[in-house]
Amino acid sequence: MKEKVITISKVNGKVQHLSDIYPVIETNTVLNKTITGIGATYSEIKALRNSVIIEPTKPVIYGKINNAIHKEDNLFGVYQGVYQDKIIEYIERSLRKGKYIKILTTPESFRKVQDAFEELDIDIRFDGYFLLFDEIQKTVKDCDYRQDIILPMDLFFECRDKAIVSATPPRRFRDPRFNDFTVVKITPDFDFHKDINLWTTNSVLEDARKLVNLLKDKERPVFLFVNSTDMIYALMEKLGVMEQSAVFCSEKSVYKLNKQLNFSAAYDNWDASKIAHYNWMTSRFYSALDIELDERPDIVMLTDCFIADYTMIDPYMDAVQIVGRFRNGVNRIYHIRNYNYRIPESTEEGLIDGLRCAANVYAYLGTMADSASTPQQKEAFMQAQATIPYTNYLDENGRINFYAVDNHIDEEITKTLYRNKTALIEIYNSCGYFTAHHTTHYYKIGDIARSEERRVGKECRS
């Protein structure tokens, strides 16, 4: 992949807008913004062309459509619950009035957009529509539990006018269809590192208690990022902050909190009017969302390796995005975490070698099925082939799913950061965004805090 570097500066103390230095996003581009909040999506919304913008989640779309700065931009959001007939009505109305079409859609709902255009005999691949895939790192981070997040990719590569964008794009693109793309890297000419207070502990609960007590009397809000609704609820209960809290999570988790746990302050979209002193957010809100507050909040990230692997924060693709949600800046940043020396140490080379061996086993079973002497033998080999884990890295047509491979490697490498005390510190200091200030807090086994933490873990697993 070729690379083009564009410098971004501060003018009168404010970071330049992307449109000041890169007026129009070019086709076949990987736009590496480097820093969040410089207006890549804003730039495409304002561009004088028809656009289909793929956003990672509904809250992102909801936030942009309801932002006053886009009141005149003819935006239309497509997500679960928005059907094809409404998309067709919007397209026809926009064409009739001579307005630029600006559709924002989740990856899972993209097919509805495609079908709507086909119904109107419009080919978005060649008929003057720009396809922008925002926050492309989510295809890597989420595709293990959101398989449909990569549904738009095949048509994306067929489009004449297309680009992807992220402040934290994957460091490697295994999908060979990106080989002819140009990386446009936005490089700041100023120091944008942020201090992060990294607390290593053998009791995440007790450290969370310590920090909550430290921040409880502050006037500014606190945002806590925990990728487990069960863990969030258990912590709110154990820390005694239930009445001062709001939770922002998926629709499914909102239902559970509202109906099953009788906690009413749970929401599936970001709304500043719902803000509490303690605001808990799952990974649904890690990327792309614009949170504009008058105050600069304190940011807390929580990882418990013993409760859930998916609470592990990746400094590059998670922590950077989390901090970047707050468009007017943040006060202090904390990451409380434990570690587990039983986590196996993984390397990219070792993981690739393991996948290569699994592919050979898969191919061998296919060969044996093809050469079987009886239908029963053939069926046995085919059943064995269909059940081995390697099938998780194939698409419905039996082709290698590069995003599933990337997801596997990313997850295993991230886990490795939590197998000892030092690895995460080193990555925070080397990823280019943070300066880590490390503190260790140790609590004696058998303390009340430790026994309470065990109870939190049991409640989260149940």
Short mmCIF file of N, CA and C in Angstrom, two decimals, residues 125-268:
data_model
loop_
_atom_site.label_atom_id
_atom_site.label_comp_id
_atom_site.label_asym_id
_atom_site.label_seq_id
_atom_site.Cartn_x
_atom_site.Cartn_y
_atom_site.Cartn_z
N ARG A 125 -22.58 1.35 -7.24
CA ARG A 125 -21.17 1.10 -7.54
C ARG A 125 -20.61 2.09 -8.54
N PHE A 126 -21.46 2.54 -9.48
CA PHE A 126 -20.94 3.34 -10.58
C PHE A 126 -21.74 4.62 -10.87
N ASP A 127 -22.84 4.83 -10.16
CA ASP A 127 -23.74 5.93 -10.50
C ASP A 127 -23.53 7.18 -9.66
N GLY A 128 -22.29 7.43 -9.26
CA GLY A 128 -21.99 8.70 -8.60
C GLY A 128 -22.27 8.72 -7.11
N TYR A 129 -22.07 7.59 -6.43
CA TYR A 129 -22.24 7.53 -4.98
C TYR A 129 -20.91 7.17 -4.33
N PHE A 130 -20.58 7.92 -3.26
CA PHE A 130 -19.33 7.66 -2.55
C PHE A 130 -19.64 6.82 -1.32
N LEU A 131 -18.97 5.67 -1.19
CA LEU A 131 -19.19 4.76 -0.08
C LEU A 131 -18.04 4.90 0.92
N LEU A 132 -18.37 5.36 2.13
CA LEU A 132 -17.37 5.57 3.18
C LEU A 132 -17.64 4.62 4.34
N PHE A 133 -16.66 3.82 4.68
CA PHE A 133 -16.78 2.90 5.81
C PHE A 133 -16.02 3.53 6.98
N ASP A 134 -16.79 4.03 7.96
CA ASP A 134 -16.20 4.73 9.11
C ASP A 134 -15.81 3.72 10.19
N GLU A 135 -14.75 4.06 10.94
CA GLU A 135 -14.28 3.24 12.06
C GLU A 135 -14.03 1.79 11.63
N ILE A 136 -13.18 1.65 10.63
CA ILE A 136 -12.95 0.35 10.02
C ILE A 136 -12.36 -0.65 11.02
N GLN A 137 -11.75 -0.17 12.10
CA GLN A 137 -11.17 -1.09 13.07
C GLN A 137 -12.24 -1.98 13.73
N LYS A 138 -13.51 -1.53 13.67
CA LYS A 138 -14.56 -2.34 14.29
C LYS A 138 -14.79 -3.65 13.54
N THR A 139 -14.43 -3.72 12.26
CA THR A 139 -14.54 -5.00 11.54
C THR A 139 -13.63 -6.04 12.16
N VAL A 140 -12.51 -5.58 12.73
CA VAL A 140 -11.59 -6.48 13.40
C VAL A 140 -12.04 -6.74 14.84
N LYS A 141 -12.42 -5.69 15.55
CA LYS A 141 -12.75 -5.82 16.97
C LYS A 141 -14.03 -6.60 17.21
N ASP A 142 -15.02 -6.48 16.31
CA ASP A 142 -16.36 -6.99 16.62
C ASP A 142 -16.82 -8.19 15.82
N CYS A 143 -16.06 -8.62 14.81
CA CYS A 143 -16.65 -9.59 13.87
C CYS A 143 -16.81 -10.98 14.45
N ASP A 144 -16.27 -11.23 15.66
CA ASP A 144 -16.50 -12.54 16.26
C ASP A 144 -17.92 -12.67 16.79
N TYR A 145 -18.51 -11.58 17.28
CA TYR A 145 -19.89 -11.66 17.76
C TYR A 145 -20.85 -10.84 16.91
N ARG A 146 -20.34 -10.14 15.90
CA ARG A 146 -21.18 -9.42 14.94
C ARG A 146 -20.74 -9.85 13.53
N GLN A 147 -21.05 -11.08 13.17
CA GLN A 147 -20.57 -11.61 11.89
C GLN A 147 -21.02 -10.75 10.70
N ASP A 148 -22.18 -10.12 10.83
CA ASP A 148 -22.72 -9.33 9.72
C ASP A 148 -22.05 -7.97 9.57
N ILE A 149 -21.11 -7.64 10.46
CA ILE A 149 -20.46 -6.33 10.35
C ILE A 149 -19.65 -6.22 9.06
N ILE A 150 -19.26 -7.35 8.49
CA ILE A 150 -18.47 -7.30 7.25
C ILE A 150 -19.32 -7.55 6.01
N LEU A 151 -20.63 -7.61 6.15
CA LEU A 151 -21.50 -7.83 5.00
C LEU A 151 -21.28 -6.84 3.86
N PRO A 152 -21.02 -5.55 4.16
CA PRO A 152 -20.87 -4.60 3.04
C PRO A 152 -19.57 -4.73 2.26
N MET A 153 -18.60 -5.52 2.75
CA MET A 153 -17.26 -5.44 2.18
C MET A 153 -17.18 -5.87 0.73
N ASP A 154 -17.88 -6.93 0.33
CA ASP A 154 -17.78 -7.38 -1.06
C ASP A 154 -18.26 -6.28 -2.02
N LEU A 155 -19.41 -5.69 -1.74
CA LEU A 155 -19.89 -4.62 -2.61
C LEU A 155 -19.01 -3.37 -2.48
N PHE A 156 -18.49 -3.13 -1.28
CA PHE A 156 -17.60 -1.98 -1.07
C PHE A 156 -16.45 -2.00 -2.08
N PHE A 157 -15.82 -3.16 -2.24
CA PHE A 157 -14.67 -3.23 -3.14
C PHE A 157 -15.08 -3.15 -4.62
N GLU A 158 -16.35 -3.39 -4.91
CA GLU A 158 -16.81 -3.26 -6.29
C GLU A 158 -17.10 -1.80 -6.66
N CYS A 159 -17.25 -0.94 -5.66
CA CYS A 159 -17.60 0.46 -5.92
C CYS A 159 -16.42 1.22 -6.52
N ARG A 160 -16.74 2.11 -7.41
CA ARG A 160 -15.70 2.93 -8.02
C ARG A 160 -15.18 3.98 -7.03
N ASP A 161 -16.08 4.56 -6.25
CA ASP A 161 -15.73 5.65 -5.33
C ASP A 161 -15.94 5.17 -3.89
N LYS A 162 -14.85 5.01 -3.17
CA LYS A 162 -14.93 4.39 -1.84
C LYS A 162 -13.70 4.75 -1.02
N ALA A 163 -13.87 4.68 0.30
CA ALA A 163 -12.75 4.90 1.22
C ALA A 163 -13.11 4.35 2.58
N ILE A 164 -12.10 4.12 3.40
CA ILE A 164 -12.31 3.74 4.79
C ILE A 164 -11.58 4.76 5.66
N VAL A 165 -12.05 4.88 6.90
CA VAL A 165 -11.47 5.90 7.78
C VAL A 165 -11.42 5.40 9.21
N SER A 166 -10.40 5.81 9.94
CA SER A 166 -10.27 5.52 11.36
C SER A 166 -9.08 6.29 11.91
N ALA A 167 -9.17 6.67 13.19
CA ALA A 167 -8.00 7.22 13.86
C ALA A 167 -7.08 6.10 14.33
N THR A 168 -7.63 4.88 14.40
CA THR A 168 -6.84 3.72 14.85
C THR A 168 -7.09 2.54 13.92
N PRO A 169 -6.71 2.66 12.65
CA PRO A 169 -6.96 1.55 11.72
C PRO A 169 -6.11 0.34 12.09
N PRO A 170 -6.53 -0.85 11.67
CA PRO A 170 -5.68 -2.04 11.90
C PRO A 170 -4.29 -1.80 11.34
N ARG A 171 -3.29 -2.27 12.06
CA ARG A 171 -1.90 -2.06 11.61
C ARG A 171 -1.58 -2.88 10.36
N ARG A 172 -2.37 -3.91 10.13
CA ARG A 172 -2.16 -4.76 8.96
C ARG A 172 -3.52 -5.08 8.33
N PHE A 173 -3.60 -4.98 7.01
CA PHE A 173 -4.81 -5.36 6.29
C PHE A 173 -4.54 -6.67 5.57
N ARG A 174 -5.13 -7.75 6.07
CA ARG A 174 -4.90 -9.05 5.44
C ARG A 174 -5.73 -9.24 4.17
N ASP A 175 -6.84 -8.51 4.09
CA ASP A 175 -7.67 -8.59 2.89
C ASP A 175 -6.87 -8.02 1.72
N PRO A 176 -6.50 -8.84 0.75
CA PRO A 176 -5.63 -8.37 -0.35
C PRO A 176 -6.29 -7.33 -1.23
N ARG A 177 -7.59 -7.15 -1.11
CA ARG A 177 -8.27 -6.15 -1.92
C ARG A 177 -7.89 -4.73 -1.51
N PHE A 178 -7.22 -4.59 -0.37
CA PHE A 178 -6.73 -3.28 0.04
C PHE A 178 -5.36 -2.95 -0.55
N ASN A 179 -4.74 -3.88 -1.24
CA ASN A 179 -3.37 -3.68 -1.68
C ASN A 179 -3.19 -2.47 -2.58
N ASP A 180 -4.21 -2.14 -3.36
CA ASP A 180 -4.09 -1.01 -4.29
C ASP A 180 -4.57 0.31 -3.68
N PHE A 181 -4.92 0.29 -2.40
CA PHE A 181 -5.35 1.52 -1.73
C PHE A 181 -4.14 2.37 -1.33
N THR A 182 -4.38 3.65 -1.13
CA THR A 182 -3.36 4.56 -0.64
C THR A 182 -3.71 4.96 0.79
N VAL A 183 -2.75 4.83 1.68
CA VAL A 183 -2.94 5.27 3.06
C VAL A 183 -2.66 6.77 3.13
N VAL A 184 -3.66 7.54 3.49
CA VAL A 184 -3.48 8.98 3.72
C VAL A 184 -3.36 9.17 5.22
N LYS A 185 -2.17 9.41 5.70
CA LYS A 185 -1.90 9.51 7.14
C LYS A 185 -1.85 10.98 7.55
N ILE A 186 -2.76 11.35 8.45
CA ILE A 186 -2.77 12.70 8.99
C ILE A 186 -1.79 12.74 10.16
N THR A 187 -0.79 13.57 10.08
CA THR A 187 0.27 13.61 11.08
C THR A 187 0.28 14.95 11.80
N PRO A 188 -0.02 14.98 13.09
CA PRO A 188 0.02 16.25 13.84
C PRO A 188 1.45 16.75 14.00
N ASP A 189 1.60 18.07 13.93
CA ASP A 189 2.92 18.67 14.17
C ASP A 189 3.01 19.19 15.61
N PHE A 190 2.14 18.67 16.49
CA PHE A 190 2.14 19.06 17.89
C PHE A 190 2.03 17.80 18.74
N ASP A 191 2.35 17.92 20.01
CA ASP A 191 2.30 16.77 20.92
C ASP A 191 0.85 16.51 21.32
N PHE A 192 0.36 15.32 21.03
CA PHE A 192 -1.02 14.99 21.36
C PHE A 192 -1.10 13.84 22.37
N HIS A 193 0.04 13.49 22.99
CA HIS A 193 0.03 12.44 24.00
C HIS A 193 -0.81 12.86 25.20
N LYS A 194 -1.46 11.88 25.81
CA LYS A 194 -2.25 12.12 27.01
C LYS A 194 -1.73 11.25 28.16
N ASP A 195 -1.74 11.82 29.34
CA ASP A 195 -1.35 11.06 30.52
C ASP A 195 -2.45 10.08 30.90
N ILE A 196 -2.06 8.87 31.24
CA ILE A 196 -3.03 7.88 31.73
C ILE A 196 -2.50 7.27 33.01
N ASN A 197 -3.38 7.19 34.01
CA ASN A 197 -3.03 6.59 35.30
C ASN A 197 -3.41 5.12 35.26
N LEU A 198 -2.41 4.27 35.18
CA LEU A 198 -2.63 2.82 35.07
C LEU A 198 -2.45 2.20 36.46
N TRP A 199 -3.57 1.69 36.99
CA TRP A 199 -3.55 1.06 38.31
C TRP A 199 -3.58 -0.45 38.14
N THR A 200 -2.53 -1.11 38.60
CA THR A 200 -2.49 -2.57 38.59
C THR A 200 -2.86 -3.07 39.98
N THR A 201 -3.76 -4.03 40.06
CA THR A 201 -4.29 -4.44 41.34
C THR A 201 -4.66 -5.91 41.34
N ASN A 202 -4.73 -6.50 42.52
CA ASN A 202 -5.28 -7.84 42.64
C ASN A 202 -6.74 -7.80 43.08
N SER A 203 -7.32 -6.59 43.17
CA SER A 203 -8.73 -6.43 43.49
C SER A 203 -9.29 -5.25 42.71
N VAL A 204 -9.86 -5.53 41.54
CA VAL A 204 -10.46 -4.47 40.73
C VAL A 204 -11.58 -3.79 41.49
N LEU A 205 -12.34 -4.56 42.24
CA LEU A 205 -13.44 -3.99 43.03
C LEU A 205 -12.93 -2.96 44.03
N GLU A 206 -11.88 -3.31 44.78
CA GLU A 206 -11.39 -2.40 45.80
C GLU A 206 -10.74 -1.16 45.20
N ASP A 207 -10.05 -1.33 44.08
CA ASP A 207 -9.48 -0.15 43.41
C ASP A 207 -10.59 0.74 42.86
N ALA A 208 -11.65 0.12 42.33
CA ALA A 208 -12.79 0.91 41.85
C ALA A 208 -13.42 1.67 43.00
N ARG A 209 -13.50 1.04 44.16
CA ARG A 209 -14.04 1.71 45.34
C ARG A 209 -13.16 2.91 45.73
N LYS A 210 -11.86 2.70 45.70
CA LYS A 210 -10.92 3.76 46.03
C LYS A 210 -11.09 4.95 45.09
N LEU A 211 -11.22 4.66 43.79
CA LEU A 211 -11.33 5.73 42.81
C LEU A 211 -12.68 6.43 42.88
N VAL A 212 -13.75 5.68 43.07
CA VAL A 212 -15.08 6.28 43.20
C VAL A 212 -15.12 7.23 44.40
N ASN A 213 -14.51 6.84 45.50
CA ASN A 213 -14.45 7.71 46.67
C ASN A 213 -13.65 8.97 46.38
N LEU A 214 -12.63 8.83 45.56
CA LEU A 214 -11.80 9.98 45.20
C LEU A 214 -12.57 10.97 44.33
N LEU A 215 -13.47 10.45 43.49
CA LEU A 215 -14.16 11.29 42.50
C LEU A 215 -15.59 11.65 42.90
N LYS A 216 -16.08 11.13 44.00
CA LYS A 216 -17.51 11.27 44.30
C LYS A 216 -17.95 12.71 44.56
N ASP A 217 -17.07 13.56 45.09
CA ASP A 217 -17.47 14.92 45.42
C ASP A 217 -17.10 15.93 44.34
N LYS A 218 -16.57 15.46 43.22
CA LYS A 218 -16.21 16.34 42.13
C LYS A 218 -17.47 16.75 41.36
N GLU A 219 -17.50 17.97 40.86
CA GLU A 219 -18.67 18.43 40.11
C GLU A 219 -18.72 17.86 38.71
N ARG A 220 -17.56 17.50 38.18
CA ARG A 220 -17.53 16.97 36.82
C ARG A 220 -18.01 15.51 36.81
N PRO A 221 -18.63 15.07 35.70
CA PRO A 221 -19.11 13.69 35.62
C PRO A 221 -17.96 12.70 35.45
N VAL A 222 -18.27 11.45 35.74
CA VAL A 222 -17.32 10.35 35.58
C VAL A 222 -17.89 9.37 34.56
N PHE A 223 -17.08 8.96 33.58
CA PHE A 223 -17.49 7.96 32.59
C PHE A 223 -16.64 6.72 32.79
N LEU A 224 -17.33 5.62 33.03
CA LEU A 224 -16.66 4.35 33.30
C LEU A 224 -16.95 3.37 32.16
N PHE A 225 -15.91 2.85 31.54
CA PHE A 225 -16.04 1.97 30.39
C PHE A 225 -15.74 0.53 30.82
N VAL A 226 -16.79 -0.29 30.76
CA VAL A 226 -16.70 -1.69 31.18
C VAL A 226 -17.49 -2.51 30.18
N ASN A 227 -16.85 -3.42 29.49
CA ASN A 227 -17.54 -4.16 28.44
C ASN A 227 -18.24 -5.41 28.98
N SER A 228 -19.06 -5.20 30.02
CA SER A 228 -19.88 -6.27 30.58
C SER A 228 -20.99 -5.62 31.39
N THR A 229 -22.21 -5.76 30.93
CA THR A 229 -23.33 -5.17 31.65
C THR A 229 -23.51 -5.83 33.01
N ASP A 230 -23.28 -7.14 33.09
CA ASP A 230 -23.39 -7.82 34.37
C ASP A 230 -22.37 -7.28 35.37
N MET A 231 -21.15 -7.06 34.91
CA MET A 231 -20.11 -6.51 35.78
C MET A 231 -20.47 -5.08 36.19
N ILE A 232 -21.03 -4.30 35.27
CA ILE A 232 -21.45 -2.94 35.59
C ILE A 232 -22.48 -2.95 36.72
N TYR A 233 -23.50 -3.80 36.58
CA TYR A 233 -24.55 -3.83 37.59
C TYR A 233 -24.00 -4.26 38.95
N ALA A 234 -23.14 -5.28 38.95
CA ALA A 234 -22.56 -5.76 40.20
C ALA A 234 -21.71 -4.68 40.85
N LEU A 235 -20.95 -3.95 40.06
CA LEU A 235 -20.11 -2.88 40.62
C LEU A 235 -20.95 -1.74 41.16
N MET A 236 -21.99 -1.33 40.42
CA MET A 236 -22.86 -0.26 40.92
C MET A 236 -23.43 -0.65 42.28
N GLU A 237 -23.82 -1.90 42.42
CA GLU A 237 -24.42 -2.37 43.66
C GLU A 237 -23.39 -2.41 44.78
N LYS A 238 -22.22 -2.98 44.54
CA LYS A 238 -21.20 -3.12 45.57
C LYS A 238 -20.60 -1.77 45.97
N LEU A 239 -20.52 -0.83 45.02
CA LEU A 239 -19.94 0.48 45.31
C LEU A 239 -20.96 1.46 45.87
N GLY A 240 -22.23 1.06 45.88
CA GLY A 240 -23.27 1.92 46.43
C GLY A 240 -23.55 3.16 45.62
N VAL A 241 -23.44 3.04 44.26
CA VAL A 241 -23.64 4.22 43.41
C VAL A 241 -24.82 4.04 42.46
N MET A 242 -25.69 3.10 42.75
CA MET A 242 -26.80 2.79 41.86
C MET A 242 -27.65 4.03 41.57
N GLU A 243 -27.93 4.82 42.61
CA GLU A 243 -28.81 5.98 42.44
C GLU A 243 -28.14 7.14 41.71
N GLN A 244 -26.82 7.12 41.64
CA GLN A 244 -26.09 8.20 40.97
C GLN A 244 -25.56 7.78 39.61
N SER A 245 -26.09 6.68 39.06
CA SER A 245 -25.53 6.09 37.85
C SER A 245 -26.53 6.06 36.69
N ALA A 246 -25.98 6.10 35.48
CA ALA A 246 -26.70 5.81 34.24
C ALA A 246 -25.85 4.83 33.45
N VAL A 247 -26.53 3.93 32.72
CA VAL A 247 -25.82 2.91 31.94
C VAL A 247 -26.21 3.06 30.47
N PHE A 248 -25.21 3.05 29.60
CA PHE A 248 -25.43 3.14 28.16
C PHE A 248 -24.91 1.84 27.54
N CYS A 249 -25.81 1.08 26.93
CA CYS A 249 -25.48 -0.27 26.49
C CYS A 249 -26.40 -0.67 25.34
N SER A 250 -26.41 -1.94 24.98
CA SER A 250 -27.23 -2.42 23.87
C SER A 250 -28.69 -2.49 24.26
N GLU A 251 -29.56 -2.61 23.24
CA GLU A 251 -31.00 -2.73 23.50
C GLU A 251 -31.30 -3.95 24.38
N LYS A 252 -30.62 -5.04 24.10
CA LYS A 252 -30.85 -6.27 24.86
C LYS A 252 -30.48 -6.08 26.33
N SER A 253 -29.37 -5.39 26.58
CA SER A 253 -28.95 -5.16 27.96
C SER A 253 -29.84 -4.14 28.65
N VAL A 254 -30.34 -3.16 27.90
CA VAL A 254 -31.29 -2.21 28.48
C VAL A 254 -32.51 -2.96 28.98
N TYR A 255 -33.02 -3.87 28.18
CA TYR A 255 -34.19 -4.66 28.58
C TYR A 255 -33.90 -5.44 29.87
N LYS A 256 -32.73 -6.07 29.92
CA LYS A 256 -32.37 -6.85 31.11
C LYS A 256 -32.29 -5.97 32.34
N LEU A 257 -31.64 -4.81 32.22
CA LEU A 257 -31.51 -3.91 33.37
C LEU A 257 -32.86 -3.35 33.79
N ASN A 258 -33.68 -2.97 32.80
CA ASN A 258 -34.99 -2.38 33.11
C ASN A 258 -35.95 -3.40 33.70
N LYS A 259 -36.12 -4.51 32.99
CA LYS A 259 -37.19 -5.44 33.31
C LYS A 259 -36.80 -6.50 34.35
N GLN A 260 -35.58 -6.99 34.25
CA GLN A 260 -35.19 -8.07 35.15
C GLN A 260 -34.52 -7.59 36.42
N LEU A 261 -33.79 -6.48 36.33
CA LEU A 261 -33.04 -5.99 37.49
C LEU A 261 -33.62 -4.71 38.07
N ASN A 262 -34.69 -4.22 37.45
CA ASN A 262 -35.41 -3.05 37.98
C ASN A 262 -34.52 -1.81 38.08
N PHE A 263 -33.61 -1.67 37.10
CA PHE A 263 -32.76 -0.47 37.02
C PHE A 263 -33.22 0.33 35.81
N SER A 264 -33.78 1.49 36.06
CA SER A 264 -34.46 2.22 34.98
C SER A 264 -33.56 3.14 34.17
N ALA A 265 -32.41 3.53 34.72
CA ALA A 265 -31.55 4.51 34.04
C ALA A 265 -30.58 3.83 33.08
N ALA A 266 -31.12 3.03 32.16
CA ALA A 266 -30.32 2.35 31.15
C ALA A 266 -30.82 2.75 29.77
N TYR A 267 -29.89 3.05 28.84
CA TYR A 267 -30.27 3.62 27.56
C TYR A 267 -29.42 3.01 26.44
N ASP A 268 -30.04 2.85 25.26
CA ASP A 268 -29.30 2.27 24.14
C ASP A 268 -28.79 3.33 23.17
#
